[in-house]
Amino acid sequence: MTTARTYRDALAFAAAKEMDADPSVFVFGLDVPDHKRIFGSTKGLVEKFGIDRCFGTPLSEDAMTGVAIGAALSGLRPVHVHIRADFLLLGMNQIANVMSSLRYMSGGSLRLPLVIRAIIGRGWGQGAQHSKSLHGVFGHFPGLKVGLPTSPQDAYSMLRAAIRDENPVILLEHRWLYDIEGPVDENHLPLLEGPVVVRPGNALTVACTSWMTIEALKAAEVLAKHGVELEIVDIRTVAPLDETVVADSVAKTGHCIVADYDWLYSGFSAELAARISHRCFGSLRCPIERIGFAQVPCPTTRPLENLFYPSAVHIIRVAERMLGLPMIDLNHETFYSYEERFKGPF
Amino acid sequence: MLTKSEGLQLYRSLLLIRLTEEAIRSHYHLDEMKTPVHLGIGQEAIPVGVCHCLPKNAVTFGTYRNHALYLALTQETDRFFAELFGKETGLGRGKAGSMHLCAPGQGLMATSAVVATTIPLAVGAALAHAYRKESTPVAVFFGDGAMEEGVFWESLNFASLRSLNILFVCEDNGLAIHTGASDRRGFSSAVRSVQGFRCKTASADGSDLSAVIRATERLRAEMAQSKQPGFLHLTYLRFLEHVGINEDFAVGYRDSPSPEERIARDPVARFTAQLLALGCAQGELDEMRTGVEAQVECSLNRARDARLPADEALYEDLLI
Ligand SMILES: Cc1ncc(C[n+]2csc(CCOP(=O)(O)OP(=O)(O)O)c2C)c(N)n1
Ligand SMILES: [Mg+2]
């Protein structure tokens, strides 16, 4: 059955489905059961499943990450939720030294079916400590699966898949995606899906993560008015990465931009660009371009935030250069702004 | 016992914090201060009282709920408001916002939006002072929620082990966002839990400025005598929502205070009554209020008129 749902509802719905299906699934984390319900993404869970299966924790991310691992080793399926991805850094020892490697070190005898959900903050002065995406960092460690659902359908299918997965999975959800509404087919097979073409085109491939997919779709809409059709690939799962969909697209278009919601330096964009350069060396008509954050901590004031974040405008300008097109007058276009997406205070 | 002139100076400090926070509340809807604000209405007496007992050269650290601490230390509102408005003239040139204020010139070294993170920094500062055989004291302010983080206990242990001159100030409002202490704590008393360490402790009603000062003075004297760190536990009522400008008693996660409690938990009202009893005239206090109101309004207007940072600022201040 397909219903229109927001991203936040899709997340709560997916969790409820899995909790219904499997009594070993539980959801926990700071503020998970309070009245705001992690921006609505854990709504209804405590009512339906009780406080034993949906509970808050002390402020103890390091220990709670370890608790999730211990519970997973003992046959439960924890879903550990964080209101900002930045707070996962407090649990980094457990994530990078334990979660990623325990199964490997046990010679395959241990299993860690656990999920970490964390929200990527943006705007209204979230600043350096409330805005990281960290998918590149987590993707760096072998032994973790890392996903960034973009559409409500992705949120639903990927969370269900992550809960069913026998491995540790980290899902990173951009705050601005929460209000997006879209069709959610509840029978769509729960799969930790990899890259998908979300818009077909022939001129240039834009491979995106998370919110950059939304920006790229906007860029494509503008460029289409000028006869340029972008092909947009949403990566969705950065680890493990299967770049075939991107490579196939680039074989067709001969041009590629990687638009990553992260810093470029030592980041996921470099990994993807390297792989595509290697696989598509013969079909690339110009070097791959990368678009991402400015190489500074995220500033709080609006004009610097605007410079810090990549946008549809950056994608349009880079595409023009790569394709040798004249600069389009963008004065009459409207782009995503904070006012449209998100106003404070948090 | 406070003298009248000391009392008036402290009153001005309380009032400056209160009126600054009220000014934020009344201007926030204009969407010009694009920063999450964790206001300190109810919290004022804690930084005012503790900082009153510290020497001028003291070094302090705090949290995202730092407005009261900053104002108590500096009495300054121009660069403060400019930062909230994201202007070039702000404390952090618009890169800090409300949650990461710092004023090293006045001893406020750092604040952080990640709970408990400045606690070990303060211990490091105390270590540096011990290393250089200086007597400079350090104070670190944090919420009750921070005591659940391992780093609090690790820092306390190290400070106790090394007999560092540091005052841990727990600003206990009984809440971490919307969650009460009973849903977060497996221990019943913050003070008793700390008492197992080689660390002096004291507690007081953080809404009562005089009580805060008495407790801080006593604790500092014990610290000096024993050469041990100190843990000061001060309770207060967070009048507003966790972040933002509104009251949220009606939401249902906590009880609404009674009218008597509202007064008892209001540091400004409490201290006003004490000042009047001390022989201050209402007129004197009103006059002071007028002066503080003028300061706040003037700073707010200056901040609104100031320039936003230029594009080049994005890459400045990163590395030396
Ligand atoms: C490490 C970390 N975890 C979670 C959060 C989200 N968060 C922000 S404030 C807060 C509550 C902190 O409560 P407390 O320490 O008592 O300070 P108060 O806000 O009451 O002053 C939480 C959970 C955070 N900022 N940092
Ligand atoms: Mg608190």
mmCIF file with all atom_site columns, N, CA, C and O in Angstrom, chain A residues 170-208:
data_model
loop_
_atom_site.group_PDB
_atom_site.id
_atom_site.type_symbol
_atom_site.label_atom_id
_atom_site.label_alt_id
_atom_site.label_comp_id
_atom_site.label_asym_id
_atom_site.label_entity_id
_atom_site.label_seq_id
_atom_site.pdbx_PDB_ins_code
_atom_site.Cartn_x
_atom_site.Cartn_y
_atom_site.Cartn_z
_atom_site.occupancy
_atom_site.B_iso_or_equiv
_atom_site.pdbx_formal_charge
_atom_site.auth_seq_id
_atom_site.auth_comp_id
_atom_site.auth_asym_id
_atom_site.auth_atom_id
_atom_site.pdbx_PDB_model_num
ATOM 1   N N  . ILE A 1 170 ? 24.844 2.586  10.355  1.00 0.00 ? 170 ILE A N  1
ATOM 2   C CA . ILE A 1 170 ? 24.655 3.970  10.795  1.00 0.00 ? 170 ILE A CA 1
ATOM 3   C C  . ILE A 1 170 ? 23.856 4.700  9.726   1.00 0.00 ? 170 ILE A C  1
ATOM 4   O O  . ILE A 1 170 ? 24.257 4.726  8.557   1.00 0.00 ? 170 ILE A O  1
ATOM 5   N N  . LEU A 1 171 ? 22.722 5.274  10.110  1.00 0.00 ? 171 LEU A N  1
ATOM 6   C CA . LEU A 1 171 ? 21.913 6.057  9.170   1.00 0.00 ? 171 LEU A CA 1
ATOM 7   C C  . LEU A 1 171 ? 21.980 7.525  9.567   1.00 0.00 ? 171 LEU A C  1
ATOM 8   O O  . LEU A 1 171 ? 21.761 7.876  10.732  1.00 0.00 ? 171 LEU A O  1
ATOM 9   N N  . LEU A 1 172 ? 22.258 8.380  8.593   1.00 0.00 ? 172 LEU A N  1
ATOM 10  C CA . LEU A 1 172 ? 22.404 9.805  8.860   1.00 0.00 ? 172 LEU A CA 1
ATOM 11  C C  . LEU A 1 172 ? 21.305 10.560 8.117   1.00 0.00 ? 172 LEU A C  1
ATOM 12  O O  . LEU A 1 172 ? 21.184 10.461 6.894   1.00 0.00 ? 172 LEU A O  1
ATOM 13  N N  . GLU A 1 173 ? 20.507 11.282 8.887   1.00 0.00 ? 173 GLU A N  1
ATOM 14  C CA . GLU A 1 173 ? 19.290 11.903 8.338   1.00 0.00 ? 173 GLU A CA 1
ATOM 15  C C  . GLU A 1 173 ? 19.419 13.415 8.396   1.00 0.00 ? 173 GLU A C  1
ATOM 16  O O  . GLU A 1 173 ? 19.593 13.982 9.470   1.00 0.00 ? 173 GLU A O  1
ATOM 17  N N  . HIS A 1 174 ? 19.321 14.061 7.245   1.00 0.00 ? 174 HIS A N  1
ATOM 18  C CA . HIS A 1 174 ? 19.450 15.518 7.233   1.00 0.00 ? 174 HIS A CA 1
ATOM 19  C C  . HIS A 1 174 ? 18.177 16.170 7.781   1.00 0.00 ? 174 HIS A C  1
ATOM 20  O O  . HIS A 1 174 ? 17.074 15.826 7.385   1.00 0.00 ? 174 HIS A O  1
ATOM 21  N N  . ARG A 1 175 ? 18.366 17.115 8.683   1.00 0.00 ? 175 ARG A N  1
ATOM 22  C CA . ARG A 1 175 ? 17.243 17.771 9.349   1.00 0.00 ? 175 ARG A CA 1
ATOM 23  C C  . ARG A 1 175 ? 16.241 18.380 8.356   1.00 0.00 ? 175 ARG A C  1
ATOM 24  O O  . ARG A 1 175 ? 15.046 18.381 8.584   1.00 0.00 ? 175 ARG A O  1
ATOM 25  N N  . TRP A 1 176 ? 16.731 18.918 7.260   1.00 0.00 ? 176 TRP A N  1
ATOM 26  C CA . TRP A 1 176 ? 15.832 19.592 6.315   1.00 0.00 ? 176 TRP A CA 1
ATOM 27  C C  . TRP A 1 176 ? 14.999 18.614 5.496   1.00 0.00 ? 176 TRP A C  1
ATOM 28  O O  . TRP A 1 176 ? 14.071 19.011 4.809   1.00 0.00 ? 176 TRP A O  1
ATOM 29  N N  . LEU A 1 177 ? 15.368 17.340 5.543   1.00 0.00 ? 177 LEU A N  1
ATOM 30  C CA . LEU A 1 177 ? 14.578 16.362 4.799   1.00 0.00 ? 177 LEU A CA 1
ATOM 31  C C  . LEU A 1 177 ? 13.317 15.981 5.566   1.00 0.00 ? 177 LEU A C  1
ATOM 32  O O  . LEU A 1 177 ? 12.384 15.414 4.991   1.00 0.00 ? 177 LEU A O  1
ATOM 33  N N  . TYR A 1 178 ? 13.290 16.296 6.851   1.00 0.00 ? 178 TYR A N  1
ATOM 34  C CA . TYR A 1 178 ? 12.212 15.803 7.709   1.00 0.00 ? 178 TYR A CA 1
ATOM 35  C C  . TYR A 1 178 ? 10.813 16.206 7.261   1.00 0.00 ? 178 TYR A C  1
ATOM 36  O O  . TYR A 1 178 ? 9.855  15.485 7.460   1.00 0.00 ? 178 TYR A O  1
ATOM 37  N N  . ASP A 1 179 ? 10.694 17.397 6.662   1.00 0.00 ? 179 ASP A N  1
ATOM 38  C CA . ASP A 1 179 ? 9.366  17.876 6.267   1.00 0.00 ? 179 ASP A CA 1
ATOM 39  C C  . ASP A 1 179 ? 8.964  17.434 4.870   1.00 0.00 ? 179 ASP A C  1
ATOM 40  O O  . ASP A 1 179 ? 7.842  17.660 4.451   1.00 0.00 ? 179 ASP A O  1
ATOM 41  N N  . ILE A 1 180 ? 9.897  16.843 4.159   1.00 0.00 ? 180 ILE A N  1
ATOM 42  C CA . ILE A 1 180 ? 9.577  16.470 2.775   1.00 0.00 ? 180 ILE A CA 1
ATOM 43  C C  . ILE A 1 180 ? 8.548  15.341 2.770   1.00 0.00 ? 180 ILE A C  1
ATOM 44  O O  . ILE A 1 180 ? 8.654  14.373 3.522   1.00 0.00 ? 180 ILE A O  1
ATOM 45  N N  . GLU A 1 181 ? 7.523  15.521 1.926   1.00 0.00 ? 181 GLU A N  1
ATOM 46  C CA . GLU A 1 181 ? 6.486  14.504 1.847   1.00 0.00 ? 181 GLU A CA 1
ATOM 47  C C  . GLU A 1 181 ? 6.608  13.771 0.522   1.00 0.00 ? 181 GLU A C  1
ATOM 48  O O  . GLU A 1 181 ? 6.961  14.379 -0.489  1.00 0.00 ? 181 GLU A O  1
ATOM 49  N N  . GLY A 1 182 ? 6.347  12.497 0.548   1.00 0.00 ? 182 GLY A N  1
ATOM 50  C CA . GLY A 1 182 ? 6.431  11.727 -0.694  1.00 0.00 ? 182 GLY A CA 1
ATOM 51  C C  . GLY A 1 182 ? 5.713  10.410 -0.522  1.00 0.00 ? 182 GLY A C  1
ATOM 52  O O  . GLY A 1 182 ? 5.344  10.025 0.590   1.00 0.00 ? 182 GLY A O  1
ATOM 53  N N  . PRO A 1 183 ? 5.503  9.700  -1.630  1.00 0.00 ? 183 PRO A N  1
ATOM 54  C CA . PRO A 1 183 ? 4.816  8.416  -1.548  1.00 0.00 ? 183 PRO A CA 1
ATOM 55  C C  . PRO A 1 183 ? 5.694  7.383  -0.838  1.00 0.00 ? 183 PRO A C  1
ATOM 56  O O  . PRO A 1 183 ? 6.890  7.301  -1.116  1.00 0.00 ? 183 PRO A O  1
ATOM 57  N N  . VAL A 1 184 ? 5.092  6.657  0.074   1.00 0.00 ? 184 VAL A N  1
ATOM 58  C CA . VAL A 1 184 ? 5.821  5.573  0.737   1.00 0.00 ? 184 VAL A CA 1
ATOM 59  C C  . VAL A 1 184 ? 5.036  4.283  0.522   1.00 0.00 ? 184 VAL A C  1
ATOM 60  O O  . VAL A 1 184 ? 3.904  4.145  0.993   1.00 0.00 ? 184 VAL A O  1
ATOM 61  N N  . ASP A 1 185 ? 5.652  3.390  -0.233  1.00 0.00 ? 185 ASP A N  1
ATOM 62  C CA . ASP A 1 185 ? 5.047  2.082  -0.473  1.00 0.00 ? 185 ASP A CA 1
ATOM 63  C C  . ASP A 1 185 ? 5.522  1.170  0.651   1.00 0.00 ? 185 ASP A C  1
ATOM 64  O O  . ASP A 1 185 ? 6.693  0.821  0.724   1.00 0.00 ? 185 ASP A O  1
ATOM 65  N N  . GLU A 1 186 ? 4.596  0.788  1.510   1.00 0.00 ? 186 GLU A N  1
ATOM 66  C CA . GLU A 1 186 ? 5.051  0.035  2.685   1.00 0.00 ? 186 GLU A CA 1
ATOM 67  C C  . GLU A 1 186 ? 5.474  -1.378 2.344   1.00 0.00 ? 186 GLU A C  1
ATOM 68  O O  . GLU A 1 186 ? 6.115  -2.043 3.141   1.00 0.00 ? 186 GLU A O  1
ATOM 69  N N  . ASN A 1 187 ? 5.135  -1.835 1.147   1.00 0.00 ? 187 ASN A N  1
ATOM 70  C CA . ASN A 1 187 ? 5.588  -3.164 0.749   1.00 0.00 ? 187 ASN A CA 1
ATOM 71  C C  . ASN A 1 187 ? 6.899  -3.140 -0.014  1.00 0.00 ? 187 ASN A C  1
ATOM 72  O O  . ASN A 1 187 ? 7.426  -4.184 -0.372  1.00 0.00 ? 187 ASN A O  1
ATOM 73  N N  . HIS A 1 188 ? 7.372  -1.934 -0.266  1.00 0.00 ? 188 HIS A N  1
ATOM 74  C CA . HIS A 1 188 ? 8.663  -1.836 -0.952  1.00 0.00 ? 188 HIS A CA 1
ATOM 75  C C  . HIS A 1 188 ? 9.691  -2.582 -0.115  1.00 0.00 ? 188 HIS A C  1
ATOM 76  O O  . HIS A 1 188 ? 9.868  -2.311 1.064   1.00 0.00 ? 188 HIS A O  1
ATOM 77  N N  . LEU A 1 189 ? 10.339 -3.515 -0.754  1.00 0.00 ? 189 LEU A N  1
ATOM 78  C CA . LEU A 1 189 ? 11.245 -4.404 -0.037  1.00 0.00 ? 189 LEU A CA 1
ATOM 79  C C  . LEU A 1 189 ? 12.232 -3.624 0.823   1.00 0.00 ? 189 LEU A C  1
ATOM 80  O O  . LEU A 1 189 ? 12.934 -2.753 0.325   1.00 0.00 ? 189 LEU A O  1
ATOM 81  N N  . PRO A 1 190 ? 12.274 -3.932 2.120   1.00 0.00 ? 190 PRO A N  1
ATOM 82  C CA . PRO A 1 190 ? 13.290 -3.261 2.922   1.00 0.00 ? 190 PRO A CA 1
ATOM 83  C C  . PRO A 1 190 ? 14.674 -3.664 2.431   1.00 0.00 ? 190 PRO A C  1
ATOM 84  O O  . PRO A 1 190 ? 15.050 -4.817 2.508   1.00 0.00 ? 190 PRO A O  1
ATOM 85  N N  . LEU A 1 191 ? 15.377 -2.705 1.894   1.00 0.00 ? 191 LEU A N  1
ATOM 86  C CA . LEU A 1 191 ? 16.707 -2.966 1.356   1.00 0.00 ? 191 LEU A CA 1
ATOM 87  C C  . LEU A 1 191 ? 17.582 -1.772 1.674   1.00 0.00 ? 191 LEU A C  1
ATOM 88  O O  . LEU A 1 191 ? 17.125 -0.640 1.600   1.00 0.00 ? 191 LEU A O  1
ATOM 89  N N  . LEU A 1 192 ? 18.816 -2.075 2.019   1.00 0.00 ? 192 LEU A N  1
ATOM 90  C CA . LEU A 1 192 ? 19.758 -0.986 2.201   1.00 0.00 ? 192 LEU A CA 1
ATOM 91  C C  . LEU A 1 192 ? 20.246 -0.631 0.807   1.00 0.00 ? 192 LEU A C  1
ATOM 92  O O  . LEU A 1 192 ? 21.276 -1.103 0.350   1.00 0.00 ? 192 LEU A O  1
ATOM 93  N N  . GLU A 1 193 ? 19.437 0.179  0.128   1.00 0.00 ? 193 GLU A N  1
ATOM 94  C CA . GLU A 1 193 ? 19.687 0.357  -1.288  1.00 0.00 ? 193 GLU A CA 1
ATOM 95  C C  . GLU A 1 193 ? 20.879 1.255  -1.552  1.00 0.00 ? 193 GLU A C  1
ATOM 96  O O  . GLU A 1 193 ? 21.121 2.204  -0.830  1.00 0.00 ? 193 GLU A O  1
ATOM 97  N N  . GLY A 1 194 ? 21.552 0.975  -2.625  1.00 0.00 ? 194 GLY A N  1
ATOM 98  C CA . GLY A 1 194 ? 22.712 1.759  -3.036  1.00 0.00 ? 194 GLY A CA 1
ATOM 99  C C  . GLY A 1 194 ? 22.298 2.877  -3.967  1.00 0.00 ? 194 GLY A C  1
ATOM 100 O O  . GLY A 1 194 ? 21.157 3.321  -3.957  1.00 0.00 ? 194 GLY A O  1
ATOM 101 N N  . PRO A 1 195 ? 23.229 3.324  -4.796  1.00 0.00 ? 195 PRO A N  1
ATOM 102 C CA . PRO A 1 195 ? 22.971 4.452  -5.691  1.00 0.00 ? 195 PRO A CA 1
ATOM 103 C C  . PRO A 1 195 ? 21.788 4.208  -6.624  1.00 0.00 ? 195 PRO A C  1
ATOM 104 O O  . PRO A 1 195 ? 21.579 3.095  -7.102  1.00 0.00 ? 195 PRO A O  1
ATOM 105 N N  . VAL A 1 196 ? 21.028 5.269  -6.881  1.00 0.00 ? 196 VAL A N  1
ATOM 106 C CA . VAL A 1 196 ? 19.872 5.168  -7.766  1.00 0.00 ? 196 VAL A CA 1
ATOM 107 C C  . VAL A 1 196 ? 19.804 6.438  -8.612  1.00 0.00 ? 196 VAL A C  1
ATOM 108 O O  . VAL A 1 196 ? 20.119 7.528  -8.135  1.00 0.00 ? 196 VAL A O  1
ATOM 109 N N  . VAL A 1 197 ? 19.396 6.274  -9.864  1.00 0.00 ? 197 VAL A N  1
ATOM 110 C CA . VAL A 1 197 ? 19.186 7.447  -10.713 1.00 0.00 ? 197 VAL A CA 1
ATOM 111 C C  . VAL A 1 197 ? 17.848 8.061  -10.315 1.00 0.00 ? 197 VAL A C  1
ATOM 112 O O  . VAL A 1 197 ? 16.815 7.424  -10.443 1.00 0.00 ? 197 VAL A O  1
ATOM 113 N N  . VAL A 1 198 ? 17.874 9.272  -9.775  1.00 0.00 ? 198 VAL A N  1
ATOM 114 C CA . VAL A 1 198 ? 16.609 9.895  -9.372  1.00 0.00 ? 198 VAL A CA 1
ATOM 115 C C  . VAL A 1 198 ? 16.090 10.850 -10.442 1.00 0.00 ? 198 VAL A C  1
ATOM 116 O O  . VAL A 1 198 ? 14.950 11.294 -10.395 1.00 0.00 ? 198 VAL A O  1
ATOM 117 N N  . ARG A 1 199 ? 16.945 11.170 -11.408 1.00 0.00 ? 199 ARG A N  1
ATOM 118 C CA . ARG A 1 199 ? 16.496 11.974 -12.539 1.00 0.00 ? 199 ARG A CA 1
ATOM 119 C C  . ARG A 1 199 ? 17.373 11.608 -13.726 1.00 0.00 ? 199 ARG A C  1
ATOM 120 O O  . ARG A 1 199 ? 18.585 11.738 -13.678 1.00 0.00 ? 199 ARG A O  1
ATOM 121 N N  . PRO A 1 200 ? 16.769 11.173 -14.838 1.00 0.00 ? 200 PRO A N  1
ATOM 122 C CA . PRO A 1 200 ? 17.572 10.809 -15.998 1.00 0.00 ? 200 PRO A CA 1
ATOM 123 C C  . PRO A 1 200 ? 17.962 12.043 -16.813 1.00 0.00 ? 200 PRO A C  1
ATOM 124 O O  . PRO A 1 200 ? 17.231 13.030 -16.818 1.00 0.00 ? 200 PRO A O  1
ATOM 125 N N  . GLY A 1 201 ? 19.086 11.981 -17.455 1.00 0.00 ? 201 GLY A N  1
ATOM 126 C CA . GLY A 1 201 ? 19.554 13.083 -18.300 1.00 0.00 ? 201 GLY A CA 1
ATOM 127 C C  . GLY A 1 201 ? 20.727 12.597 -19.116 1.00 0.00 ? 201 GLY A C  1
ATOM 128 O O  . GLY A 1 201 ? 21.200 11.476 -18.932 1.00 0.00 ? 201 GLY A O  1
ATOM 129 N N  . ASN A 1 202 ? 21.214 13.425 -20.053 1.00 0.00 ? 202 ASN A N  1
ATOM 130 C CA . ASN A 1 202 ? 22.298 12.958 -20.908 1.00 0.00 ? 202 ASN A CA 1
ATOM 131 C C  . ASN A 1 202 ? 23.545 13.831 -20.893 1.00 0.00 ? 202 ASN A C  1
ATOM 132 O O  . ASN A 1 202 ? 24.570 13.468 -21.414 1.00 0.00 ? 202 ASN A O  1
ATOM 133 N N  . ALA A 1 203 ? 23.448 15.027 -20.274 1.00 0.00 ? 203 ALA A N  1
ATOM 134 C CA . ALA A 1 203 ? 24.543 15.985 -20.424 1.00 0.00 ? 203 ALA A CA 1
ATOM 135 C C  . ALA A 1 203 ? 25.660 15.789 -19.409 1.00 0.00 ? 203 ALA A C  1
ATOM 136 O O  . ALA A 1 203 ? 26.841 15.928 -19.739 1.00 0.00 ? 203 ALA A O  1
ATOM 137 N N  . LEU A 1 204 ? 25.270 15.486 -18.177 1.00 0.00 ? 204 LEU A N  1
ATOM 138 C CA . LEU A 1 204 ? 26.267 15.476 -17.098 1.00 0.00 ? 204 LEU A CA 1
ATOM 139 C C  . LEU A 1 204 ? 25.693 14.687 -15.926 1.00 0.00 ? 204 LEU A C  1
ATOM 140 O O  . LEU A 1 204 ? 24.507 14.811 -15.615 1.00 0.00 ? 204 LEU A O  1
ATOM 141 N N  . THR A 1 205 ? 26.527 13.903 -15.294 1.00 0.00 ? 205 THR A N  1
ATOM 142 C CA . THR A 1 205 ? 26.089 13.120 -14.133 1.00 0.00 ? 205 THR A CA 1
ATOM 143 C C  . THR A 1 205 ? 26.427 13.881 -12.854 1.00 0.00 ? 205 THR A C  1
ATOM 144 O O  . THR A 1 205 ? 27.565 14.322 -12.702 1.00 0.00 ? 205 THR A O  1
ATOM 145 N N  . VAL A 1 206 ? 25.439 14.033 -11.975 1.00 0.00 ? 206 VAL A N  1
ATOM 146 C CA . VAL A 1 206 ? 25.732 14.597 -10.652 1.00 0.00 ? 206 VAL A CA 1
ATOM 147 C C  . VAL A 1 206 ? 25.465 13.508 -9.625  1.00 0.00 ? 206 VAL A C  1
ATOM 148 O O  . VAL A 1 206 ? 24.331 13.057 -9.472  1.00 0.00 ? 206 VAL A O  1
ATOM 149 N N  . ALA A 1 207 ? 26.531 13.059 -8.951  1.00 0.00 ? 207 ALA A N  1
ATOM 150 C CA . ALA A 1 207 ? 26.380 12.029 -7.918  1.00 0.00 ? 207 ALA A CA 1
ATOM 151 C C  . ALA A 1 207 ? 26.325 12.737 -6.575  1.00 0.00 ? 207 ALA A C  1
ATOM 152 O O  . ALA A 1 207 ? 27.224 13.503 -6.241  1.00 0.00 ? 207 ALA A O  1
ATOM 153 N N  . CYS A 1 208 ? 25.245 12.492 -5.813  1.00 0.00 ? 208 CYS A N  1
ATOM 154 C CA . CYS A 1 208 ? 24.980 13.320 -4.626  1.00 0.00 ? 208 CYS A CA 1
ATOM 155 C C  . CYS A 1 208 ? 24.772 12.480 -3.378  1.00 0.00 ? 208 CYS A C  1
ATOM 156 O O  . CYS A 1 208 ? 24.363 11.327 -3.452  1.00 0.00 ? 208 CYS A O  1
#
